[in-house]
Amino acid sequence: MNEILLKSKETLRLQSDEEIINEVKWGNEEYFAEIIKRYNQRLYRIAISFGIDDDDCDEVLQLTYISAYEKLSQFRGDARFFTWLTRILINECLMLKRKNKKVIHLTEDKAVTISDSVHLNPIESLMEKERKEILENAIRSLPEKYKSVYMLKEVEGLSVLETSEVLAISEVNVKVRLHRARSMLKNVISEVADVSTLFSFGNERCDRINNKIMDYIRKQENKT
């Protein structure tokens, strides 16, 4: 039985977003858990790039998934599912920011600098961790329009075209903002070899959100 389940999970991971979505639309709501697993990390980083505090990210992601599930019938496949899902997330981020009246911490004309009070631990693993924290804090301090482009293009690894689609800006603007972001981070960016490891969401946190969303979906299905 476990072997069958494992094979089923492996097959699920190989299916496209569109195939998973069709299963959900056909009434197999449990398939939606795969969507959550696929995009928790990406959506978390994008929420961070829009200035959402880490403590608020779980709420934003949950609201995004709930909204996406409830509006799934509206997804026609005109854009990639990730683009559609990200736009829902961005809308949730903007609503939360309006509610909390978040502010930008850095003007566009200033470069990110490291305080002279920063002292790296001599143990290499701790040094790397501290370097990541420094760069993460620097990225958080970027003006939002540069931060979102940098996070999507450099950390998430999206192409210029994909980044432009998600943010609804031109490819030229993506390139300009990315150049500006790199320039503002020039004092710290070389300290971390692999930026794809930044802003890790964590398996336990991912599972927690997955469980909450799937519990919500099951309760909704039981009402019908």
XYZ file of N, CA and C in Angstrom:
672
model
N 0.830 -1.209 0.000
C 0.000 0.000 0.000
C 0.860 1.252 0.000
N 1.895 1.275 0.877
C 2.776 2.437 0.943
C 3.498 2.648 -0.380
N 3.902 1.533 -1.025
C 4.597 1.636 -2.308
C 3.696 2.259 -3.357
N 2.410 1.862 -3.335
C 1.443 2.422 -4.274
C 1.273 3.915 -4.028
N 1.197 4.300 -2.753
C 1.043 5.710 -2.408
C 2.248 6.509 -2.845
N 3.443 5.943 -2.634
C 4.660 6.642 -3.020
C 4.709 6.838 -4.533
N 4.320 5.815 -5.279
C 4.295 5.940 -6.724
C 3.283 6.994 -7.147
N 2.152 7.032 -6.453
C 1.122 8.013 -6.761
C 1.633 9.427 -6.532
N 2.366 9.625 -5.435
C 2.914 10.948 -5.132
C 3.951 11.354 -6.164
N 4.761 10.389 -6.581
C 5.778 10.681 -7.586
C 5.126 11.067 -8.902
N 4.075 10.346 -9.276
C 3.344 10.663 -10.499
C 2.731 12.050 -10.414
N 2.217 12.375 -9.232
C 1.610 13.682 -9.010
C 2.616 14.799 -9.210
N 3.828 14.594 -8.705
C 4.866 15.619 -8.832
C 5.247 15.852 -10.287
N 5.056 14.841 -11.130
C 5.427 14.961 -12.532
C 4.337 15.602 -13.380
N 3.145 15.728 -12.824
C 2.043 16.319 -13.568
C 2.192 17.834 -13.653
N 1.690 18.402 -14.728
C 1.751 19.853 -14.914
C 0.722 20.533 -14.012
N 0.876 21.838 -13.850
C -0.107 22.598 -13.084
C -1.506 22.431 -13.672
N -1.577 22.488 -14.988
C -2.874 22.397 -15.650
C -3.552 21.049 -15.376
N -2.756 19.987 -15.364
C -3.314 18.663 -15.068
C -3.818 18.588 -13.631
N -3.049 19.167 -12.705
C -3.462 19.180 -11.299
C -4.739 19.993 -11.137
N -4.792 21.140 -11.771
C -5.960 22.025 -11.656
C -7.201 21.349 -12.206
N -7.054 20.660 -13.319
C -8.203 19.947 -13.894
C -8.723 18.890 -12.937
N -7.814 18.196 -12.251
C -8.242 17.208 -11.258
C -9.064 17.870 -10.150
N -8.601 19.022 -9.697
C -9.328 19.744 -8.645
C -10.699 20.173 -9.147
N -10.743 20.684 -10.364
C -12.012 21.125 -10.948
C -12.987 19.970 -11.107
N -12.443 18.765 -11.336
C -13.288 17.586 -11.494
C -13.741 16.998 -10.155
N -13.358 17.653 -9.071
C -13.829 17.218 -7.769
C -12.796 16.530 -6.906
N -11.581 16.380 -7.406
C -10.514 15.761 -6.621
C -9.733 16.839 -5.871
N -10.381 17.408 -4.853
C -9.797 18.565 -4.168
C -8.482 18.262 -3.470
N -8.221 17.000 -3.156
C -6.973 16.648 -2.479
C -5.744 16.965 -3.344
N -5.955 17.052 -4.640
C -4.852 17.387 -5.535
C -4.337 18.803 -5.284
N -5.167 19.640 -4.681
C -4.763 21.031 -4.447
C -3.565 21.111 -3.503
N -3.371 20.083 -2.681
C -2.221 20.054 -1.772
C -0.907 20.105 -2.543
N -0.887 19.540 -3.747
C 0.330 19.567 -4.563
C 0.651 20.988 -5.011
N -0.390 21.754 -5.318
C -0.184 23.160 -5.700
C 0.454 23.928 -4.552
N -0.029 23.691 -3.340
C 0.509 24.376 -2.165
C 1.982 24.030 -1.984
N 2.308 22.757 -2.095
C 3.700 22.316 -1.925
C 4.611 22.926 -2.991
N 4.098 23.040 -4.200
C 4.915 23.559 -5.293
C 5.258 25.040 -5.114
N 4.325 25.785 -4.544
C 4.478 27.236 -4.607
C 4.632 27.941 -3.266
N 4.646 27.221 -2.163
C 4.847 27.877 -0.873
C 6.120 28.714 -0.841
N 7.236 28.112 -1.236
C 8.518 28.817 -1.184
C 8.515 30.046 -2.085
N 8.050 29.889 -3.300
C 8.027 31.004 -4.243
C 7.131 32.135 -3.756
N 5.937 31.801 -3.323
C 5.006 32.839 -2.887
C 5.497 33.534 -1.629
N 6.144 32.787 -0.759
C 6.719 33.382 0.452
C 7.739 34.447 0.082
N 8.627 34.132 -0.831
C 9.658 35.092 -1.240
C 9.043 36.321 -1.901
N 8.009 36.107 -2.690
C 7.360 37.243 -3.345
C 6.668 38.115 -2.306
N 6.036 37.493 -1.316
C 5.407 38.273 -0.241
C 6.444 39.119 0.485
N 7.602 38.519 0.754
C 8.697 39.260 1.378
C 9.107 40.433 0.500
N 9.163 40.201 -0.802
C 9.601 41.254 -1.725
C 8.610 42.407 -1.793
N 7.378 42.165 -1.393
C 6.384 43.236 -1.365
C 6.258 43.869 0.025
N 7.262 43.619 0.852
C 7.323 44.298 2.137
C 6.470 43.697 3.231
N 6.042 42.451 3.070
C 5.238 41.792 4.104
C 6.154 41.250 5.189
N 5.856 41.561 6.432
C 6.648 41.052 7.544
C 6.559 39.529 7.586
N 7.632 38.906 8.041
C 7.662 37.448 8.090
C 6.500 36.890 8.907
N 6.137 37.574 9.979
C 5.042 37.096 10.837
C 3.695 37.120 10.117
N 3.580 37.947 9.094
C 2.316 38.069 8.364
C 2.264 37.191 7.108
N 3.401 36.611 6.744
C 3.466 35.867 5.483
C 2.559 34.643 5.467
N 2.474 33.933 6.574
C 1.622 32.747 6.611
C 0.169 33.117 6.322
N -0.279 34.211 6.921
C -1.657 34.660 6.701
C -1.882 35.030 5.246
N -0.930 35.747 4.652
C -1.051 36.157 3.255
C -1.092 34.941 2.337
N -0.239 33.968 2.591
C -0.233 32.762 1.761
C -1.541 31.990 1.898
N -2.044 31.884 3.108
C -3.302 31.166 3.310
C -4.451 31.852 2.585
N -4.519 33.167 2.686
C -5.570 33.915 1.992
C -5.440 33.766 0.481
N -4.205 33.701 0.004
C -3.958 33.531 -1.433
C -4.459 32.182 -1.919
N -4.134 31.131 -1.202
C -4.559 29.794 -1.612
C -6.083 29.630 -1.529
N -6.663 30.188 -0.488
C -8.116 30.105 -0.350
C -8.803 30.834 -1.503
N -8.309 32.039 -1.793
C -8.869 32.807 -2.900
C -8.686 32.081 -4.220
N -7.505 31.514 -4.434
C -7.237 30.781 -5.671
C -8.157 29.570 -5.807
N -8.346 28.852 -4.724
C -9.215 27.674 -4.762
C -10.654 28.078 -5.096
N -11.119 29.136 -4.464
C -12.499 29.565 -4.668
C -12.721 30.163 -6.050
N -11.654 30.664 -6.666
C -11.760 31.281 -7.991
C -11.207 30.375 -9.089
N -10.954 29.127 -8.752
C -10.279 28.238 -9.695
C -11.056 28.083 -10.999
N -12.365 28.154 -10.922
C -13.173 28.034 -12.138
C -12.938 29.201 -13.098
N -12.392 30.311 -12.573
C -12.122 31.485 -13.406
C -10.795 31.376 -14.151
N -9.973 30.415 -13.756
C -8.682 30.250 -14.425
C -8.899 29.551 -15.761
N -8.586 30.279 -16.845
C -8.837 29.768 -18.195
C -7.579 29.285 -18.902
N -6.432 29.516 -18.291
C -5.200 29.092 -18.918
C -4.635 30.086 -19.909
N -5.180 31.319 -19.935
C -4.647 32.347 -20.837
C -3.221 32.731 -20.431
N -2.959 32.720 -19.127
C -1.612 32.948 -18.595
C -1.191 31.695 -17.843
N 0.097 31.597 -17.532
C 0.547 30.462 -16.735
C -0.117 30.509 -15.372
N -0.349 29.341 -14.783
C -1.010 29.290 -13.486
C -0.214 30.039 -12.421
N 1.118 29.914 -12.458
C 1.949 30.602 -11.485
C 1.756 32.118 -11.575
N 1.641 32.629 -12.800
C 1.406 34.062 -12.985
C 0.069 34.457 -12.380
N -0.953 33.676 -12.656
C -2.302 33.937 -12.122
C -2.294 33.881 -10.601
N -1.648 32.872 -10.038
C -1.580 32.707 -8.588
C -0.801 33.851 -7.944
N 0.278 34.259 -8.584
C 1.102 35.335 -8.033
C 0.346 36.647 -8.017
N -0.470 36.889 -9.008
C -1.258 38.125 -9.030
C -2.262 38.155 -7.884
N -2.797 36.996 -7.541
C -3.686 36.924 -6.374
C -2.902 37.247 -5.114
N -1.704 36.672 -5.007
C -0.847 36.952 -3.848
C -0.528 38.433 -3.741
N -0.140 39.043 -4.848
C 0.215 40.462 -4.835
C -0.969 41.301 -4.364
N -2.148 40.951 -4.807
C -3.341 41.665 -4.372
C -3.545 41.536 -2.863
N -3.321 40.331 -2.328
C -3.440 40.125 -0.883
C -2.376 40.935 -0.134
N -1.170 40.989 -0.703
C -0.095 41.770 -0.078
C -0.458 43.241 -0.024
N -0.977 43.760 -1.117
C -1.324 45.175 -1.178
C -2.450 45.511 -0.221
N -3.418 44.623 -0.097
C -4.512 44.861 0.837
C -4.024 44.875 2.275
N -3.119 43.948 2.606
C -2.573 43.908 3.961
C -1.737 45.146 4.246
N -0.971 45.597 3.266
C -0.148 46.781 3.453
C -1.003 48.035 3.641
N -2.088 48.117 2.902
C -2.994 49.256 3.090
C -3.603 49.225 4.486
N -3.895 48.012 4.939
C -4.474 47.852 6.267
C -3.480 48.237 7.360
N -2.248 47.814 7.196
C -1.219 48.057 8.215
C -0.399 49.318 7.979
N -0.608 49.930 6.790
C 0.113 51.154 6.438
C 1.615 50.973 6.552
N 2.127 49.932 5.843
C 3.560 49.677 5.836
C 4.285 50.793 5.104
N 5.543 51.027 5.447
C 6.336 52.078 4.820
C 7.617 51.489 4.247
N 8.145 52.144 3.219
C 9.435 51.761 2.639
C 10.545 52.309 3.515
N 11.575 51.517 3.765
C 12.624 51.910 4.700
C 13.850 52.518 4.029
N 13.903 52.502 2.689
C 15.110 52.975 2.020
C 14.721 53.768 0.798
N 15.335 54.924 0.593
C 15.046 55.719 -0.586
C 15.790 55.144 -1.777
N 15.365 55.508 -2.970
C 15.929 54.930 -4.183
C 17.371 55.366 -4.418
N 17.789 56.457 -3.832
C 19.106 57.009 -4.119
C 20.190 56.515 -3.176
N 19.837 55.624 -2.257
C 20.816 55.150 -1.294
C 21.201 53.705 -1.556
N 22.476 53.415 -1.409
C 22.942 52.033 -1.515
C 22.867 51.378 -0.155
N 22.716 50.051 -0.156
C 22.665 49.310 1.097
C 24.077 49.174 1.649
N 24.247 49.444 2.918
C 25.567 49.337 3.540
C 25.498 48.430 4.748
N 26.647 47.876 5.129
C 26.751 47.027 6.310
C 27.324 47.850 7.446
N 26.693 47.753 8.594
C 27.188 48.479 9.757
C 28.550 47.949 10.181
N 29.410 48.849 10.667
C 30.733 48.438 11.133
C 30.648 47.558 12.367
N 29.462 47.508 12.975
C 29.321 46.721 14.196
C 29.111 45.242 13.917
N 28.949 44.867 12.628
C 28.728 43.464 12.278
C 30.035 42.692 12.407
N 30.025 41.618 13.180
C 31.209 40.771 13.346
C 30.821 39.340 13.018
N 31.478 38.736 12.022
C 31.148 37.384 11.604
C 31.768 36.363 12.538
N 31.000 35.317 12.822
C 31.477 34.230 13.662
C 32.615 33.502 12.953
N 33.675 33.147 13.645
C 34.810 32.479 12.992
C 34.496 31.092 12.472
N 33.462 30.448 12.973
C 33.086 29.130 12.466
C 32.399 29.310 11.121
N 32.875 28.575 10.102
C 32.453 28.831 8.724
C 30.943 28.730 8.528
N 30.315 27.714 9.086
C 28.876 27.545 8.895
C 28.097 28.716 9.473
N 28.531 29.183 10.612
C 27.870 30.329 11.221
C 28.147 31.602 10.437
N 29.328 31.684 9.867
C 29.662 32.838 9.034
C 28.726 32.915 7.835
N 28.514 31.776 7.199
C 27.639 31.749 6.035
C 26.217 32.119 6.424
N 25.760 31.617 7.542
C 24.423 31.951 8.014
C 24.289 33.444 8.266
N 25.307 34.023 8.864
C 25.266 35.443 9.169
C 25.326 36.280 7.891
N 26.125 35.836 6.930
C 26.181 36.544 5.652
C 24.810 36.552 4.976
N 24.130 35.383 5.028
C 22.799 35.301 4.435
C 21.838 36.264 5.129
N 21.910 36.326 6.442
C 21.026 37.212 7.182
C 21.282 38.668 6.821
N 22.558 39.009 6.631
C 22.907 40.374 6.249
C 22.319 40.703 4.877
N 22.487 39.780 3.918
C 21.962 40.018 2.577
C 20.441 40.039 2.580
N 19.814 39.138 3.343
C 18.356 39.139 3.425
C 17.837 40.463 3.964
N 18.490 40.979 4.998
C 18.083 42.266 5.564
C 18.290 43.398 4.564
N 19.367 43.304 3.791
C 19.629 44.317 2.770
C 18.553 44.284 1.689
N 18.162 43.082 1.267
C 17.121 42.946 0.251
C 15.790 43.475 0.787
N 15.481 43.162 2.036
C 14.251 43.661 2.648
C 14.206 45.192 2.639
N 15.367 45.816 2.709
C 15.439 47.274 2.795
C 15.353 47.973 1.438
N 15.409 47.216 0.354
C 15.302 47.809 -0.974
C 13.918 48.428 -1.180
N 13.827 49.487 -1.969
C 12.503 49.971 -2.395
C 11.746 48.840 -3.067
N 10.462 48.813 -2.873
C 9.669 47.653 -3.277
C 9.790 47.297 -4.756
N 9.807 48.296 -5.639
C 9.822 47.975 -7.070
C 11.121 47.309 -7.490
N 12.211 47.579 -6.781
C 13.477 46.913 -7.062
C 13.558 45.561 -6.364
N 13.016 45.522 -5.165
C 13.054 44.299 -4.368
C 12.281 43.160 -5.048
N 11.097 43.470 -5.563
C 10.285 42.430 -6.196
C 10.964 41.879 -7.448
N 11.569 42.760 -8.249
C 12.277 42.305 -9.444
C 13.488 41.462 -9.066
N 14.255 41.927 -8.094
C 15.453 41.187 -7.693
C 15.087 39.806 -7.151
N 14.051 39.747 -6.348
C 13.657 38.475 -5.742
C 13.203 37.473 -6.808
N 12.390 37.944 -7.741
C 11.882 37.047 -8.769
C 12.970 36.593 -9.730
N 13.801 37.546 -10.165
C 14.803 37.229 -11.189
C 16.026 36.531 -10.608
N 16.589 37.058 -9.536
C 17.852 36.547 -9.029
C 17.670 35.407 -8.032
N 16.718 35.529 -7.137
C 16.535 34.509 -6.099
C 15.674 33.354 -6.601
N 14.564 33.689 -7.262
C 13.670 32.650 -7.759
C 14.117 32.068 -9.094
N 14.936 32.812 -9.821
C 15.441 32.305 -11.084
C 14.493 32.430 -12.256
N 13.510 33.321 -12.168
C 12.610 33.533 -13.296
C 13.341 34.268 -14.406
N 12.878 34.085 -15.623
C 13.444 34.816 -16.749
C 12.946 36.258 -16.721
N 13.550 37.089 -17.561
C 13.101 38.476 -17.664
C 11.640 38.521 -18.112
N 11.289 37.677 -19.075
C 9.917 37.633 -19.576
C 8.951 37.208 -18.477
N 9.276 36.149 -17.749
C 8.407 35.674 -16.677
C 8.232 36.729 -15.589
N 9.318 37.416 -15.255
C 9.242 38.466 -14.245
C 8.345 39.595 -14.712
N 8.456 39.957 -15.969
C 7.618 41.031 -16.503
C 6.141 40.633 -16.497
N 5.852 39.362 -16.763
C 4.467 38.888 -16.760
C 3.871 38.913 -15.357
N 4.652 38.466 -14.389
C 4.165 38.418 -13.015
C 3.888 39.817 -12.475
N 4.790 40.750 -12.761
C 4.680 42.106 -12.209
C 3.917 43.058 -13.123
N 3.555 42.574 -14.311
C 2.815 43.396 -15.273
C 3.575 44.671 -15.631
N 4.874 44.519 -15.890
C 5.712 45.618 -16.354
C 6.471 45.148 -17.583
N 7.079 46.070 -18.302
C 7.798 45.704 -19.519
C 9.107 44.993 -19.188
N 9.626 44.275 -20.173
C 10.920 43.609 -19.999
C 12.040 44.627 -19.816
N 11.903 45.759 -20.471
C 12.895 46.827 -20.301
C 12.917 47.310 -18.857
N 11.733 47.495 -18.274
C 11.659 47.931 -16.876
C 12.255 46.897 -15.932
N 12.047 45.627 -16.251
C 12.642 44.564 -15.430
C 14.156 44.706 -15.426
N 14.732 44.882 -16.609
C 16.192 44.985 -16.721
C 16.720 46.222 -16.005
N 16.018 47.326 -16.132
C 16.447 48.575 -15.482
C 16.387 48.435 -13.967
N 15.285 47.888 -13.465
C 15.124 47.751 -12.016
C 16.100 46.727 -11.446
N 16.365 45.668 -12.207
C 17.322 44.666 -11.747
C 18.719 45.268 -11.644
N 19.096 46.048 -12.633
C 20.400 46.715 -12.598
C 20.504 47.637 -11.391
N 19.430 48.360 -11.130
C 19.424 49.281 -9.992
C 19.513 48.521 -8.674
N 18.802 47.412 -8.577
C 18.827 46.613 -7.348
C 20.223 46.050 -7.098
N 20.832 45.521 -8.152
C 22.189 44.984 -8.012
C 23.160 46.071 -7.555
N 22.973 47.256 -8.114
C 23.841 48.371 -7.744
C 23.683 48.734 -6.277
N 22.457 48.708 -5.788
C 22.191 49.073 -4.397
C 22.673 48.007 -3.421
N 22.806 46.777 -3.931
C 23.250 45.673 -3.079
C 24.736 45.344 -3.262
N 25.443 46.157 -4.008
C 26.812 45.806 -4.390
C 27.738 45.614 -3.193
N 27.420 46.253 -2.064
C 28.290 46.133 -0.898
C 28.141 44.800 -0.165
N 27.046 44.084 -0.443
C 26.790 42.853 0.317
C 26.569 41.627 -0.547
N 26.259 41.816 -1.815
C 25.826 40.706 -2.656
C 26.909 39.658 -2.865
N 28.174 40.061 -2.863
C 29.261 39.108 -3.112
C 29.559 38.225 -1.921
N 28.954 38.514 -0.776
C 29.240 37.740 0.428
C 28.548 36.381 0.439
N 27.502 36.205 -0.358
C 26.743 34.953 -0.383
C 26.873 34.332 -1.765
N 27.371 33.107 -1.811
C 27.645 32.452 -3.092
C 26.368 32.047 -3.820
N 25.364 31.554 -3.093
C 24.152 31.020 -3.712
C 22.933 31.757 -3.173
N 22.438 32.724 -3.927
C 21.290 33.514 -3.454
C 20.000 32.716 -3.469
N 19.981 31.570 -4.174
C 18.762 30.757 -4.222
C 18.430 30.138 -2.867
N 19.386 30.184 -1.934
C 19.151 29.638 -0.598
C 18.579 30.672 0.364
N 18.410 31.905 -0.105
C 17.896 32.965 0.760
C 16.412 32.780 1.034
N 15.972 33.299 2.174
C 14.557 33.320 2.551
C 13.918 31.933 2.457
N 14.554 30.967 3.106
C 14.018 29.606 3.102
C 12.740 29.537 3.920
N 11.741 28.867 3.371
C 10.436 28.786 4.031
C 10.381 27.683 5.082
N 11.050 26.583 4.851
C 11.094 25.506 5.828
C 9.978 24.493 5.660
N 10.324 23.215 5.796
C 9.350 22.138 5.584
C 8.216 22.142 6.596
N 8.529 22.382 7.867
C 7.492 22.370 8.894
C 6.468 23.471 8.659
N 6.961 24.625 8.291
C 6.067 25.754 8.009
C 5.207 25.459 6.782
N 5.825 24.875 5.783
C 5.100 24.487 4.572
C 3.996 23.493 4.893
N 4.324 22.487 5.689
C 3.330 21.475 6.068
C 2.189 22.090 6.866
N 2.525 23.040 7.722
C 1.496 23.676 8.547
C 0.474 24.422 7.686
N 0.954 25.151 6.714
C 0.051 25.873 5.823
C -0.742 24.893 4.969
N -0.061 23.873 4.482
C -0.734 22.854 3.674
C -1.901 22.244 4.452
N -1.648 21.878 5.691
C -2.690 21.248 6.513
C -3.860 22.187 6.759
N -3.564 23.459 7.024
C -4.631 24.424 7.295
C -5.511 24.650 6.069
N -4.877 24.777 4.915
C -5.643 25.007 3.688
C -6.481 23.786 3.325
N -5.899 22.616 3.432
C -6.625 21.406 3.074
C -7.763 21.140 4.056
N -7.573 21.465 5.336
C -8.673 21.354 6.308
C -9.816 22.277 5.922
N -9.468 23.492 5.503
C -10.485 24.462 5.075
C -11.245 23.936 3.859
N -10.513 23.412 2.886
C -11.134 22.911 1.662
C -12.060 21.742 1.968
N -11.618 20.835 2.827
C -12.457 19.678 3.170
C -13.740 20.111 3.866
N -13.639 21.094 4.752
C -14.831 21.603 5.442
C -15.800 22.238 4.449
N -15.258 22.967 3.472
C -16.108 23.587 2.459
C -16.806 22.533 1.616
N -16.079 21.471 1.282
C -16.662 20.397 0.477
C -17.748 19.656 1.244
N -17.574 19.517 2.552
C -18.567 18.811 3.372
C -19.866 19.591 3.504
N -19.783 20.911 3.269
C -20.986 21.748 3.367
C -21.865 21.603 2.137
N -21.254 21.167 1.017
C -22.010 21.079 -0.233
C -22.690 19.725 -0.378
